[in-house]
Short mmCIF file of C-alpha atoms and ligand atoms in Angstrom, two decimals:
data_model
loop_
_atom_site.label_atom_id
_atom_site.label_comp_id
_atom_site.label_asym_id
_atom_site.label_seq_id
_atom_site.Cartn_x
_atom_site.Cartn_y
_atom_site.Cartn_z
CA UNK V 1 -26.31 -21.55 63.98
CA UNK V 2 -24.54 -19.78 61.30
CA UNK V 3 -22.59 -16.79 62.12
CA UNK V 4 -22.70 -13.51 61.54
CA UNK V 5 -19.89 -12.36 60.01
CA UNK V 6 -18.62 -8.68 57.98
CA UNK V 7 -14.95 -10.42 56.51
CA UNK V 8 -16.33 -12.26 53.79
CA UNK V 9 -13.65 -13.12 50.91
CA UNK V 10 -14.48 -13.07 47.31
CA UNK V 11 -13.36 -16.64 46.93
CA UNK V 12 -15.87 -17.50 49.69
CA UNK V 13 -18.70 -15.50 48.57
CA UNK V 14 -18.51 -17.04 44.72
CA UNK V 15 -18.25 -20.69 46.29
CA UNK V 16 -21.56 -20.25 47.81
CA UNK V 17 -22.65 -18.51 44.52
CA UNK V 18 -21.61 -20.60 42.43
CA UNK V 19 -22.59 -24.18 44.18
CA UNK V 20 -24.90 -26.50 42.60
CA UNK V 21 -28.48 -24.66 42.79
CA UNK V 22 -30.30 -27.29 44.81
CA UNK V 23 -27.79 -27.76 47.10
CA UNK V 24 -27.54 -23.61 47.14
CA UNK V 25 -31.21 -23.64 47.90
CA UNK V 26 -30.66 -26.09 50.71
CA UNK V 27 -28.34 -24.30 52.58
CA UNK V 28 -30.05 -21.03 52.02
CA UNK V 29 -33.15 -22.71 53.34
CA UNK V 30 -31.50 -23.97 56.66
CA UNK V 31 -29.60 -20.63 57.32
CA UNK V 32 -33.05 -19.12 57.19
CA UNK V 33 -34.98 -21.70 59.23
CA UNK V 34 -32.29 -21.00 62.12
CA UNK V 35 -32.58 -17.11 61.81
CA UNK V 36 -36.03 -16.80 60.60
CA UNK V 37 -39.90 -17.81 60.99
CA UNK V 38 -40.08 -19.36 57.27
CA UNK V 39 -43.76 -18.87 57.10
CA UNK V 40 -43.71 -15.20 57.32
CA UNK V 41 -43.02 -12.76 54.43
CA UNK V 42 -43.61 -8.88 55.01
CA UNK V 43 -46.13 -7.35 52.74
CA UNK V 44 -44.75 -3.88 51.81
CA UNK V 45 -46.66 -1.15 49.62
CA UNK V 46 -44.94 1.41 47.23
CA UNK V 47 -45.57 4.78 46.54
CA UNK V 48 -43.90 7.09 44.00
CA UNK V 49 -44.92 10.56 46.02
CA UNK V 50 -42.58 12.02 43.16
CA UNK V 51 -42.06 11.07 39.82
CA UNK V 52 -40.09 11.59 37.08
CA UNK V 53 -37.82 14.22 35.97
CA UNK V 54 -34.98 13.46 37.67
CA UNK V 55 -31.75 14.59 36.64
CA UNK V 56 -29.93 11.34 36.99
CA UNK V 57 -29.05 9.21 34.18
CA UNK V 58 -29.46 5.66 35.75
CA UNK V 59 -29.28 3.54 32.65
CA UNK V 60 -32.47 1.08 33.74
CA UNK V 61 -34.53 4.23 35.49
CA UNK V 62 -38.09 5.29 33.64
CA UNK V 63 -38.15 8.45 35.67
CA UNK V 64 -34.60 9.86 34.52
CA UNK V 65 -35.76 13.47 32.59
CA UNK V 66 -33.17 12.32 29.37
CA UNK V 67 -35.06 9.57 27.99
CA UNK V 68 -38.09 9.33 26.46
CA UNK V 69 -40.73 6.82 28.56
CA UNK V 70 -44.16 7.17 29.08
CA UNK V 71 -44.08 7.80 33.09
CA UNK V 72 -46.46 10.02 34.50
CA UNK V 73 -44.60 12.65 35.65
CA UNK V 74 -45.69 14.65 38.91
CA UNK V 75 -44.25 17.25 41.37
CA UNK V 76 -44.88 15.92 45.06
CA UNK V 77 -48.28 14.75 46.38
CA UNK V 78 -50.48 16.29 48.96
CA UNK V 79 -49.82 15.07 51.96
CA UNK V 80 -53.18 14.16 52.62
CA UNK V 81 -53.16 11.99 49.70
CA UNK V 82 -50.16 10.05 50.28
CA UNK V 83 -51.54 9.46 54.15
CA UNK V 84 -54.74 8.03 52.34
CA UNK V 85 -52.91 6.04 50.23
CA UNK V 86 -50.66 4.48 53.22
CA UNK V 87 -53.68 4.20 55.66
CA UNK V 88 -55.39 1.85 52.70
CA UNK V 89 -52.40 -0.09 52.13
CA UNK V 90 -52.50 -0.74 56.06
CA UNK V 91 -56.07 -1.90 55.50
CA UNK V 92 -54.84 -4.35 52.91
CA UNK V 93 -52.19 -5.97 55.09
CA UNK V 94 -49.20 -3.97 54.51
CA UNK V 95 -46.70 -3.82 57.73
CA UNK V 96 -44.34 -1.15 55.75
CA UNK V 97 -44.72 1.67 53.40
CA UNK V 98 -42.20 3.51 51.14
CA UNK V 99 -42.53 6.35 49.63
CA UNK V 100 -40.15 7.04 46.42
CA UNK V 101 -39.20 10.31 44.73
CA UNK V 102 -37.31 11.17 41.79
CA UNK V 103 -34.74 13.19 42.94
CA UNK V 104 -31.18 13.18 42.80
CA UNK V 105 -30.64 14.24 46.46
CA UNK V 106 -32.64 15.84 48.64
CA UNK V 107 -32.98 19.76 49.26
CA UNK V 108 -34.09 21.42 52.15
CA UNK V 109 -36.68 23.04 50.75
CA UNK V 110 -40.59 23.17 51.38
CA UNK V 111 -40.90 19.86 49.60
CA UNK V 112 -38.48 18.15 52.44
CA UNK V 113 -40.90 19.51 54.57
CA UNK V 114 -44.00 18.20 53.42
CA UNK V 115 -42.03 14.47 53.02
CA UNK V 116 -41.36 15.30 56.66
CA UNK V 117 -44.98 15.68 57.33
CA UNK V 118 -45.53 12.62 55.64
CA UNK V 119 -43.14 10.12 57.36
CA UNK V 120 -44.80 11.64 60.39
CA UNK V 121 -48.32 10.57 59.48
CA UNK V 122 -47.13 7.38 58.26
CA UNK V 123 -45.28 6.59 61.37
CA UNK V 124 -48.49 7.58 63.89
CA UNK V 125 -50.08 4.78 61.47
CA UNK V 126 -48.42 2.22 63.44
CA UNK V 127 -46.50 1.04 60.19
CA UNK V 128 -42.68 0.66 59.30
CA UNK V 129 -42.09 3.95 57.56
CA UNK V 130 -39.63 3.64 54.64
CA UNK V 131 -38.41 6.82 51.91
CA UNK V 132 -35.82 6.64 49.14
CA UNK V 133 -35.17 10.12 47.95
CA UNK V 134 -31.70 9.59 46.60
CA UNK V 135 -28.22 11.29 48.18
CA UNK V 136 -28.86 12.80 51.96
CA UNK V 137 -26.36 14.22 54.49
CA UNK V 138 -25.87 13.72 57.41
CA UNK V 139 -27.98 16.85 58.67
CA UNK V 140 -31.19 15.86 56.71
CA UNK V 141 -30.60 11.91 58.09
CA UNK V 142 -31.04 13.45 61.30
CA UNK V 143 -34.31 15.03 60.25
CA UNK V 144 -36.15 11.99 58.83
CA UNK V 145 -35.13 10.14 61.82
CA UNK V 146 -36.54 12.71 64.16
CA UNK V 147 -40.20 12.99 62.27
CA UNK V 148 -40.33 9.21 62.93
CA UNK V 149 -38.44 7.53 59.80
CA UNK V 150 -38.32 3.99 60.15
CA UNK V 151 -36.08 2.83 57.28
CA UNK V 152 -34.67 4.48 53.96
CA UNK V 153 -34.19 2.94 51.13
CA UNK V 154 -30.05 3.53 49.20
CA UNK V 155 -29.62 0.50 46.66
CA UNK V 156 -26.12 0.16 45.45
CA UNK V 157 -27.84 -1.61 42.58
CA UNK V 158 -24.51 -3.47 41.19
CA UNK V 159 -20.77 -3.94 41.52
CA UNK V 160 -18.66 -0.60 42.23
CA UNK V 161 -17.01 -2.25 38.70
CA UNK V 162 -20.27 -2.25 36.74
CA UNK V 163 -21.40 1.11 38.31
CA UNK V 164 -20.16 3.71 35.81
CA UNK V 165 -21.75 1.16 32.93
CA UNK V 166 -25.06 1.68 34.53
CA UNK V 167 -25.19 5.51 36.05
CA UNK V 168 -22.15 8.40 35.19
CA UNK V 169 -23.83 10.78 37.12
CA UNK V 170 -23.09 9.60 40.65
CA UNK V 171 -20.42 7.90 42.11
CA UNK V 172 -20.65 4.70 44.01
CA UNK V 173 -18.73 6.01 46.76
CA UNK V 174 -21.64 8.99 46.85
CA UNK V 175 -23.99 5.94 47.87
CA UNK V 176 -21.64 4.22 50.19
CA UNK V 177 -21.72 8.14 52.08
CA UNK V 178 -25.31 7.96 52.38
CA UNK V 179 -25.69 4.62 53.75
CA UNK V 180 -23.23 5.91 56.43
CA UNK V 181 -25.28 8.84 57.18
CA UNK V 182 -28.44 6.98 57.02
CA UNK V 183 -26.78 4.21 59.68
CA UNK V 184 -25.19 7.04 61.73
CA UNK V 185 -28.58 8.93 61.98
CA UNK V 186 -30.23 5.20 63.71
CA UNK V 187 -32.46 4.83 60.78
CA UNK V 188 -32.58 1.09 59.38
CA UNK V 189 -30.64 0.64 56.18
CA UNK V 190 -32.13 -0.97 53.16
CA UNK V 191 -29.95 -1.46 50.15
CA UNK V 192 -29.57 -4.04 47.34
CA UNK V 193 -29.69 -4.49 43.54
CA UNK V 194 -30.97 -5.13 39.94
CA UNK V 195 -29.96 -8.22 38.14
CA UNK V 196 -30.36 -8.47 34.01
CA UNK V 197 -28.42 -5.30 33.42
CA UNK V 198 -25.91 -6.86 31.55
CA UNK V 199 -23.65 -7.50 34.92
CA UNK V 200 -21.82 -10.68 34.99
CA UNK V 201 -21.35 -13.14 38.16
CA UNK V 202 -18.40 -11.76 39.44
CA UNK V 203 -20.46 -8.08 39.57
CA UNK V 204 -23.31 -9.56 41.58
CA UNK V 205 -21.04 -11.20 43.57
CA UNK V 206 -19.85 -7.95 44.33
CA UNK V 207 -22.37 -5.78 45.04
CA UNK V 208 -22.93 -8.70 47.66
CA UNK V 209 -19.56 -8.41 49.29
CA UNK V 210 -19.79 -4.46 49.29
CA UNK V 211 -23.27 -4.97 51.29
CA UNK V 212 -22.41 -8.00 53.75
CA UNK V 213 -18.90 -6.57 54.84
CA UNK V 214 -20.66 -3.08 55.59
CA UNK V 215 -19.90 -2.71 59.25
CA UNK V 216 -22.95 -3.83 59.74
CA UNK V 217 -25.15 -5.72 57.59
CA UNK V 218 -28.38 -3.80 56.18
CA UNK V 219 -31.41 -4.69 57.78
CA UNK V 220 -32.94 -5.24 54.36
CA UNK V 221 -31.90 -6.24 51.06
CA UNK V 222 -33.83 -5.93 47.60
CA UNK V 223 -33.62 -8.15 45.26
CA UNK V 224 -35.02 -6.53 41.78
CA UNK V 225 -34.99 -8.19 38.62
CA UNK V 226 -34.90 -5.69 35.78
CA UNK V 227 -37.83 -4.44 34.62
CA UNK V 228 -37.26 -3.41 30.81
CA UNK V 229 -39.06 0.10 29.96
CA UNK V 230 -39.32 1.29 26.73
CA UNK V 231 -37.39 4.46 26.28
CA UNK V 232 -34.40 3.25 28.89
CA UNK V 233 -30.69 2.54 27.11
CA UNK V 234 -31.81 -0.99 28.46
CA UNK V 235 -35.37 -1.26 27.14
CA UNK V 236 -33.78 -4.33 25.32
CA UNK V 237 -32.43 -6.74 28.11
CA UNK V 238 -33.18 -10.11 27.94
CA UNK V 239 -35.40 -11.22 31.28
CA UNK V 240 -33.33 -12.80 34.12
CA UNK V 241 -33.96 -16.49 34.79
CA UNK V 242 -35.31 -17.61 37.69
CA UNK V 243 -32.28 -19.46 38.81
CA UNK V 244 -30.10 -16.02 38.56
CA UNK V 245 -32.57 -14.80 41.11
CA UNK V 246 -32.70 -17.79 43.42
CA UNK V 247 -29.01 -17.37 43.07
CA UNK V 248 -28.90 -14.14 44.21
CA UNK V 249 -31.24 -14.33 47.07
CA UNK V 250 -29.92 -17.82 48.45
CA UNK V 251 -26.56 -15.95 48.48
CA UNK V 252 -27.82 -12.86 50.17
CA UNK V 253 -29.80 -14.97 52.85
CA UNK V 254 -26.59 -17.05 53.30
CA UNK V 255 -24.54 -14.21 53.73
CA UNK V 256 -26.79 -11.86 55.64
CA UNK V 257 -28.64 -14.56 57.87
CA UNK V 258 -30.71 -11.96 59.85
CA UNK V 259 -31.48 -9.53 56.63
CA UNK V 260 -35.08 -9.22 55.34
CA UNK V 261 -34.54 -10.07 51.94
CA UNK V 262 -36.90 -8.54 49.76
CA UNK V 263 -38.35 -10.36 46.48
CA UNK V 264 -38.93 -6.54 44.64
CA UNK V 265 -39.45 -6.09 41.40
CA UNK V 266 -39.88 -8.52 38.66
CA UNK V 267 -42.57 -10.34 40.12
CA UNK V 268 -45.35 -9.85 37.37
CA UNK V 269 -42.80 -11.82 34.70
CA UNK V 270 -42.84 -14.73 37.73
CA UNK V 271 -45.27 -18.02 38.69
CA UNK V 272 -45.93 -18.83 42.02
CA UNK V 273 -44.03 -21.80 41.63
CA UNK V 274 -41.03 -19.47 40.66
CA UNK V 275 -41.69 -17.34 43.60
CA UNK V 276 -41.96 -19.98 45.69
CA UNK V 277 -38.22 -21.31 45.01
CA UNK V 278 -37.47 -17.79 46.09
CA UNK V 279 -39.01 -18.05 49.50
CA UNK V 280 -37.84 -21.22 49.71
CA UNK V 281 -34.54 -19.43 49.54
CA UNK V 282 -34.94 -17.21 52.07
CA UNK V 283 -36.40 -14.37 50.55
CA UNK V 284 -38.82 -13.09 52.92
CA UNK V 285 -40.59 -9.95 51.75
CA UNK V 286 -42.98 -8.48 48.49
CA UNK V 287 -44.49 -5.82 47.44
CA UNK V 288 -47.76 -5.71 47.33
CA UNK V 289 -50.49 -3.95 45.14
CA UNK V 290 -50.84 -3.63 41.44
CA UNK V 291 -47.94 -0.85 40.78
CA UNK V 292 -44.58 -0.90 42.12
CA UNK V 293 -43.12 2.58 41.47
CA UNK V 294 -44.10 3.34 37.98
CA UNK V 295 -44.31 -0.07 36.38
CA UNK V 296 -46.74 -2.71 37.37
CA UNK V 297 -46.63 -5.21 39.55
CA UNK V 298 -48.90 -8.83 40.45
CA UNK V 299 -52.42 -7.41 42.07
CA UNK V 300 -53.66 -8.28 45.53
CA UNK V 301 -55.82 -10.88 44.64
CA UNK V 302 -53.17 -13.06 43.54
CA UNK V 303 -50.99 -12.43 46.07
CA UNK V 304 -53.29 -13.25 48.32
CA UNK V 305 -53.99 -16.50 46.34
CA UNK V 306 -50.26 -17.46 46.78
CA UNK V 307 -49.76 -16.81 50.18
CA UNK V 308 -52.88 -19.42 50.49
CA UNK V 309 -51.56 -21.68 48.02
CA UNK V 310 -47.72 -21.49 49.84
CA UNK V 311 -49.08 -21.43 53.43
CA UNK V 312 -47.68 -18.22 54.30
CA UNK V 313 -48.30 -15.88 56.57
CA UNK V 314 -48.04 -11.53 56.45
CA UNK V 315 -44.93 -10.73 58.76
CA UNK V 316 -46.47 -8.05 61.63
CA UNK V 317 -44.63 -4.49 62.11
CA UNK V 318 -41.12 -3.97 64.16
CA UNK V 319 -40.37 -7.37 64.37
CA UNK V 320 -37.39 -9.43 65.30
CA UNK V 321 -34.53 -7.77 67.28
CA UNK V 322 -32.65 -5.46 65.00
CA UNK V 323 -36.04 -3.92 64.11
CA UNK V 324 -37.16 -3.28 67.63
CA UNK V 325 -34.24 -0.90 68.01
CA UNK V 326 -35.08 1.47 65.32
CA UNK V 327 -39.24 1.70 65.99
CA UNK V 328 -40.20 5.24 66.54
CA UNK V 329 -42.86 5.72 69.25
CA UNK V 330 -45.82 7.33 67.67
CA UNK V 331 -45.78 11.24 68.23
CA UNK V 332 -49.28 11.86 68.81
N1 SAM K 401 -34.05 8.33 43.52
C1 SAM K 401 -34.02 7.38 44.03
C2 SAM K 401 -32.82 6.96 44.18
O1 SAM K 401 -32.62 6.01 42.66
O2 SAM K 401 -31.95 6.61 44.98
C3 SAM K 401 -35.06 6.68 44.90
C4 SAM K 401 -36.06 6.21 43.74
S1 SAM K 401 -35.11 4.59 42.65
C5 SAM K 401 -36.12 4.22 41.23
C6 SAM K 401 -35.38 3.33 43.49
C7 SAM K 401 -34.75 2.26 43.26
O3 SAM K 401 -35.60 1.47 42.24
C8 SAM K 401 -33.42 2.20 42.44
O4 SAM K 401 -32.23 2.34 42.91
C9 SAM K 401 -33.12 0.74 41.70
O5 SAM K 401 -32.51 -0.36 42.48
C10 SAM K 401 -34.73 0.39 41.35
N2 SAM K 401 -35.17 0.63 39.84
C11 SAM K 401 -35.79 1.30 39.08
N3 SAM K 401 -36.04 1.21 38.13
C12 SAM K 401 -35.73 -0.23 37.88
C13 SAM K 401 -36.26 -0.79 36.86
N4 SAM K 401 -36.29 -0.20 35.54
N5 SAM K 401 -36.39 -2.43 37.14
C14 SAM K 401 -35.68 -2.73 38.26
N6 SAM K 401 -35.53 -1.85 39.54
C15 SAM K 401 -35.55 -0.62 39.22
C1 DTB K 402 -36.35 -1.35 45.61
O1 DTB K 402 -35.08 -2.07 45.36
N1 DTB K 402 -37.04 -1.56 44.40
C2 DTB K 402 -38.07 -0.80 44.42
C3 DTB K 402 -37.47 -0.19 45.91
N2 DTB K 402 -36.57 -0.45 46.51
C4 DTB K 402 -38.24 1.27 45.67
C5 DTB K 402 -38.28 -0.37 43.06
C6 DTB K 402 -38.78 -1.01 42.59
C7 DTB K 402 -39.01 0.26 40.81
C8 DTB K 402 -39.15 -0.61 39.94
C9 DTB K 402 -39.58 -0.26 38.65
C10 DTB K 402 -40.60 1.05 38.87
O2 DTB K 402 -41.40 0.70 39.14
O3 DTB K 402 -40.60 2.19 38.58
FE1 SF4 K 403 -34.15 6.94 38.58
FE2 SF4 K 403 -33.31 7.41 41.07
FE3 SF4 K 403 -31.88 7.15 39.47
FE4 SF4 K 403 -33.41 9.32 39.21
S1 SF4 K 403 -31.73 8.57 40.89
S2 SF4 K 403 -32.78 8.17 37.24
S3 SF4 K 403 -35.12 8.18 40.46
S4 SF4 K 403 -32.95 5.06 39.92
#
């Protein structure tokens, strides 16, 4: 059984990442089978509850106000509309529902109170409720926990060294501080990144090192392939090859054996065969539905077909030892 460790060295990780790719897949698949059921893949749904108009300058993001993209800007959606969406997602087989807001940070205002209502409502549907709202204080994290929040997504996106090339309006340390606030509030941590933003292998390795050497591994690690969006500074980036996705997923799986490794943005450009390699390399979750937050995603029918072909089964909510510890009792 592979051990859980939080003291990885760059040399160790680099050796894993650069292994001949088929050996790397084989090792990751072995670790995956020791810790997880390889047939199970969690199906999650995303909803952008507040879209566009964000003051940050993340170079990949269609929702930053300073870039001219054609996202449909809207203020916070009504609670009822969000809960309706969550219910439909549950009926379609999702067990986790993640609400995203194009905010730099949470503010203590009426919109936050509405988000707390949304969290309560989704939790009461029996789904793992996740939010991604930007930076959080310790007090705001505690309020989200109290409302029933199960997980919080806050990506490191890339290495500390490459961060300044991608975002100038906040620091890597701000990101780490929010992750710490989330962890201290006993909310399950979801943090990963994006590949295909002009970073080198050393940046991918650096990001995984930071994540896996946190005092506790994140319970969830999304691996996104950049979706280049017209109007953003990264609009002309070339698509990453599947082998880079596979290396990233496999290395994350070996370093953080029990985490949910999520094959996130970028699936629209991937064939079933390419996605199969990612599952073999240890990915065990996808986002379902024809939209991620603002960009396209494979529809329900093609994913159903993929699950059939690959003999995958959707994973139930709140599974696994680490997961049970974050579960909230439905409030009413
Ligand atoms: N504003 C909050 C924040 O930045 O933490 C939450 C929403 S933000 C859109 C959530 C994550 O989506 C980002 O951290 C980034 O990793 C991912 N993302 C955004 N645009 C993307 C793109 N074009 N391609 C791939 N991933 C993207
Ligand atoms: C994550 O790492 N990927 C998801 C989720 N966390 C919030 C979001 C991907 C967004 C892709 C671009 C868009 O659709 O706007
Ligand atoms: Fe986009 Fe989030 Fe960055 Fe705002 S903070 S520009 S929503 S990734």
